[in-house]
Amino acid sequence: TLADVARLSAELYQRPPAAVELPPSLLHVEIAREAATILMLLALALLAGKTRRERWAMFLWVFAWWDISYYASLWATVRWPPSLATEDILFLIPTPWISQVWFPVLVSVLTLAAVVGGRAAKAKGKS
């Protein structure tokens, strides 16, 4: 149940990230989920953009919104993370990346700003 997920995830995140060891079956599922997410974002970028620059911008745009939505959804459903200072495992591919939650959220916000800024600069250059 959702309560079980919240309880188990709370226990995981109370330990230092280096001490977190996922069962091999769960680790494989999480790596496959992560790879599928990246492939889906790449496919969307390839379909949405015409040039390499547009595709890259679309990938960054969608990835940033996905990342912010991911943390917002976790907080809305299971009230995790309790704060932006909570540590999280950001990626498993190619190796585990560990950081406080504020870092990927900040990178996502800055990415959105950079894409908007690049789009505005391109539009200004055309006029």
PDB file of C-alpha atoms in Angstrom:
ATOM      1  CA  THR A   1       0.000   0.000   0.000  1.00  0.00           C
ATOM      2  CA  LEU A   2       0.984   3.627  -0.205  1.00  0.00           C
ATOM      3  CA  ALA A   3       1.472   3.687   3.569  1.00  0.00           C
ATOM      4  CA  ASP A   4       3.941   0.797   3.295  1.00  0.00           C
ATOM      5  CA  VAL A   5       5.901   2.596   0.580  1.00  0.00           C
ATOM      6  CA  ALA A   6       6.042   5.749   2.717  1.00  0.00           C
ATOM      7  CA  ARG A   7       7.161   3.785   5.786  1.00  0.00           C
ATOM      8  CA  LEU A   8       9.825   1.806   3.909  1.00  0.00           C
ATOM      9  CA  SER A   9      11.163   4.826   2.034  1.00  0.00           C
ATOM     10  CA  ALA A  10      11.360   6.809   5.279  1.00  0.00           C
ATOM     11  CA  GLU A  11      13.483   4.028   6.797  1.00  0.00           C
ATOM     12  CA  LEU A  12      15.792   4.038   3.750  1.00  0.00           C
ATOM     13  CA  TYR A  13      16.332   7.772   3.834  1.00  0.00           C
ATOM     14  CA  GLN A  14      17.117   7.890   7.542  1.00  0.00           C
ATOM     15  CA  ARG A  15      20.338   6.004   6.853  1.00  0.00           C
ATOM     16  CA  PRO A  16      23.368   7.502   5.140  1.00  0.00           C
ATOM     17  CA  PRO A  17      23.015   7.020   1.331  1.00  0.00           C
ATOM     18  CA  ALA A  18      26.220   4.988   1.116  1.00  0.00           C
ATOM     19  CA  ALA A  19      24.685   2.447   3.500  1.00  0.00           C
ATOM     20  CA  VAL A  20      21.572   2.004   1.334  1.00  0.00           C
ATOM     21  CA  GLU A  21      21.755  -1.288  -0.477  1.00  0.00           C
ATOM     22  CA  LEU A  22      18.875  -2.195  -2.708  1.00  0.00           C
ATOM     23  CA  PRO A  23      18.007  -5.834  -3.309  1.00  0.00           C
ATOM     24  CA  PRO A  24      19.363  -6.865  -6.726  1.00  0.00           C
ATOM     25  CA  SER A  25      15.865  -7.334  -8.162  1.00  0.00           C
ATOM     26  CA  LEU A  26      14.836  -3.812  -7.132  1.00  0.00           C
ATOM     27  CA  LEU A  27      18.133  -2.356  -8.346  1.00  0.00           C
ATOM     28  CA  HIS A  28      17.573  -3.886 -11.797  1.00  0.00           C
ATOM     29  CA  VAL A  29      14.013  -2.541 -11.919  1.00  0.00           C
ATOM     30  CA  GLU A  30      15.182   0.947 -10.924  1.00  0.00           C
ATOM     31  CA  ILE A  31      17.973   0.953 -13.520  1.00  0.00           C
ATOM     32  CA  ALA A  32      15.511  -0.206 -16.209  1.00  0.00           C
ATOM     33  CA  ARG A  33      13.015   2.480 -15.135  1.00  0.00           C
ATOM     34  CA  GLU A  34      15.716   5.133 -15.261  1.00  0.00           C
ATOM     35  CA  ALA A  35      16.874   4.016 -18.718  1.00  0.00           C
ATOM     36  CA  ALA A  36      13.270   3.905 -20.000  1.00  0.00           C
ATOM     37  CA  THR A  37      12.674   7.438 -18.735  1.00  0.00           C
ATOM     38  CA  ILE A  38      15.750   8.769 -20.549  1.00  0.00           C
ATOM     39  CA  LEU A  39      14.769   6.913 -23.750  1.00  0.00           C
ATOM     40  CA  MET A  40      11.261   8.365 -23.563  1.00  0.00           C
ATOM     41  CA  LEU A  41      12.632  11.886 -23.083  1.00  0.00           C
ATOM     42  CA  LEU A  42      15.043  11.389 -26.000  1.00  0.00           C
ATOM     43  CA  ALA A  43      12.233  10.106 -28.242  1.00  0.00           C
ATOM     44  CA  LEU A  44      10.096  13.109 -27.387  1.00  0.00           C
ATOM     45  CA  ALA A  45      12.983  15.469 -28.140  1.00  0.00           C
ATOM     46  CA  LEU A  46      13.657  13.772 -31.483  1.00  0.00           C
ATOM     47  CA  LEU A  47       9.998  14.055 -32.460  1.00  0.00           C
ATOM     48  CA  ALA A  48       9.561  17.652 -31.270  1.00  0.00           C
ATOM     49  CA  GLY A  49      12.676  19.294 -32.653  1.00  0.00           C
ATOM     50  CA  LYS A  50      13.804  19.824 -36.230  1.00  0.00           C
ATOM     51  CA  THR A  51      17.429  20.752 -35.647  1.00  0.00           C
ATOM     52  CA  ARG A  52      20.008  19.352 -33.287  1.00  0.00           C
ATOM     53  CA  ARG A  53      19.794  22.524 -31.188  1.00  0.00           C
ATOM     54  CA  GLU A  54      15.996  22.342 -30.952  1.00  0.00           C
ATOM     55  CA  ARG A  55      16.134  18.663 -29.994  1.00  0.00           C
ATOM     56  CA  TRP A  56      18.723  19.322 -27.301  1.00  0.00           C
ATOM     57  CA  ALA A  57      16.695  22.242 -25.941  1.00  0.00           C
ATOM     58  CA  MET A  58      13.531  20.107 -25.933  1.00  0.00           C
ATOM     59  CA  PHE A  59      15.312  17.273 -24.117  1.00  0.00           C
ATOM     60  CA  LEU A  60      16.592  19.671 -21.455  1.00  0.00           C
ATOM     61  CA  TRP A  61      13.183  21.373 -21.163  1.00  0.00           C
ATOM     62  CA  VAL A  62      11.249  18.127 -20.712  1.00  0.00           C
ATOM     63  CA  PHE A  63      13.886  16.594 -18.412  1.00  0.00           C
ATOM     64  CA  ALA A  64      13.806  19.661 -16.168  1.00  0.00           C
ATOM     65  CA  TRP A  65       9.994  19.641 -15.939  1.00  0.00           C
ATOM     66  CA  TRP A  66      10.017  15.880 -15.349  1.00  0.00           C
ATOM     67  CA  ASP A  67      12.528  16.240 -12.506  1.00  0.00           C
ATOM     68  CA  ILE A  68      10.609  19.031 -10.769  1.00  0.00           C
ATOM     69  CA  SER A  69       7.343  17.113 -11.234  1.00  0.00           C
ATOM     70  CA  TYR A  70       8.947  13.957  -9.845  1.00  0.00           C
ATOM     71  CA  TYR A  71       9.865  15.590  -6.538  1.00  0.00           C
ATOM     72  CA  ALA A  72       6.572  17.499  -6.339  1.00  0.00           C
ATOM     73  CA  SER A  73       4.641  14.261  -6.915  1.00  0.00           C
ATOM     74  CA  LEU A  74       6.633  12.386  -4.290  1.00  0.00           C
ATOM     75  CA  TRP A  75       5.990  15.140  -1.782  1.00  0.00           C
ATOM     76  CA  ALA A  76       2.276  15.318  -2.645  1.00  0.00           C
ATOM     77  CA  THR A  77       1.755  11.555  -2.340  1.00  0.00           C
ATOM     78  CA  VAL A  78       4.075  10.371   0.431  1.00  0.00           C
ATOM     79  CA  ARG A  79       5.355  13.668   1.884  1.00  0.00           C
ATOM     80  CA  TRP A  80       8.902  12.851   0.837  1.00  0.00           C
ATOM     81  CA  PRO A  81      11.306  14.602   0.825  1.00  0.00           C
ATOM     82  CA  PRO A  82      10.599  16.248   4.163  1.00  0.00           C
ATOM     83  CA  SER A  83      12.931  19.106   3.179  1.00  0.00           C
ATOM     84  CA  LEU A  84      15.101  20.221   0.276  1.00  0.00           C
ATOM     85  CA  ALA A  85      18.140  19.313   2.410  1.00  0.00           C
ATOM     86  CA  THR A  86      17.176  15.618   2.355  1.00  0.00           C
ATOM     87  CA  GLU A  87      19.695  13.430   0.535  1.00  0.00           C
ATOM     88  CA  ASP A  88      18.578  11.409  -2.457  1.00  0.00           C
ATOM     89  CA  ILE A  89      20.053   9.048  -4.997  1.00  0.00           C
ATOM     90  CA  LEU A  90      19.652  11.094  -8.171  1.00  0.00           C
ATOM     91  CA  PHE A  91      20.793   8.582 -10.775  1.00  0.00           C
ATOM     92  CA  LEU A  92      21.934   4.992 -10.852  1.00  0.00           C
ATOM     93  CA  ILE A  93      23.346   5.172 -14.395  1.00  0.00           C
ATOM     94  CA  PRO A  94      26.296   5.025 -14.856  1.00  0.00           C
ATOM     95  CA  THR A  95      26.946   5.013 -11.106  1.00  0.00           C
ATOM     96  CA  PRO A  96      24.881   6.275  -8.166  1.00  0.00           C
ATOM     97  CA  TRP A  97      24.826  10.066  -7.879  1.00  0.00           C
ATOM     98  CA  ILE A  98      23.907  11.279  -4.401  1.00  0.00           C
ATOM     99  CA  SER A  99      22.944  14.820  -3.475  1.00  0.00           C
ATOM    100  CA  GLN A 100      20.510  16.848  -1.442  1.00  0.00           C
ATOM    101  CA  VAL A 101      17.186  17.397  -3.196  1.00  0.00           C
ATOM    102  CA  TRP A 102      17.692  21.154  -3.579  1.00  0.00           C
ATOM    103  CA  PHE A 103      20.523  20.547  -6.059  1.00  0.00           C
ATOM    104  CA  PRO A 104      18.603  18.767  -8.851  1.00  0.00           C
ATOM    105  CA  VAL A 105      15.652  21.127  -8.327  1.00  0.00           C
ATOM    106  CA  LEU A 106      17.968  24.146  -8.699  1.00  0.00           C
ATOM    107  CA  VAL A 107      19.634  22.639 -11.785  1.00  0.00           C
ATOM    108  CA  SER A 108      16.190  22.019 -13.301  1.00  0.00           C
ATOM    109  CA  VAL A 109      15.048  25.590 -12.625  1.00  0.00           C
ATOM    110  CA  LEU A 110      18.279  26.970 -14.111  1.00  0.00           C
ATOM    111  CA  THR A 111      17.877  24.658 -17.110  1.00  0.00           C
ATOM    112  CA  LEU A 112      14.356  25.967 -17.726  1.00  0.00           C
ATOM    113  CA  ALA A 113      15.664  29.531 -17.495  1.00  0.00           C
ATOM    114  CA  ALA A 114      18.508  28.754 -19.919  1.00  0.00           C
ATOM    115  CA  VAL A 115      16.151  27.224 -22.477  1.00  0.00           C
ATOM    116  CA  VAL A 116      13.780  30.182 -22.235  1.00  0.00           C
ATOM    117  CA  GLY A 117      16.731  32.586 -22.468  1.00  0.00           C
ATOM    118  CA  GLY A 118      18.141  30.780 -25.502  1.00  0.00           C
ATOM    119  CA  ARG A 119      14.753  30.838 -27.189  1.00  0.00           C
ATOM    120  CA  ALA A 120      14.364  34.570 -26.454  1.00  0.00           C
ATOM    121  CA  ALA A 121      17.860  35.299 -27.810  1.00  0.00           C
ATOM    122  CA  LYS A 122      17.118  33.316 -30.960  1.00  0.00           C
ATOM    123  CA  ALA A 123      13.813  35.162 -31.461  1.00  0.00           C
ATOM    124  CA  LYS A 124      15.513  38.532 -30.885  1.00  0.00           C
ATOM    125  CA  GLY A 125      18.179  37.689 -33.441  1.00  0.00           C
ATOM    126  CA  LYS A 126      15.504  36.992 -36.070  1.00  0.00           C
ATOM    127  CA  SER A 127      13.738  40.331 -35.630  1.00  0.00           C
TER     128      SER A 127
END
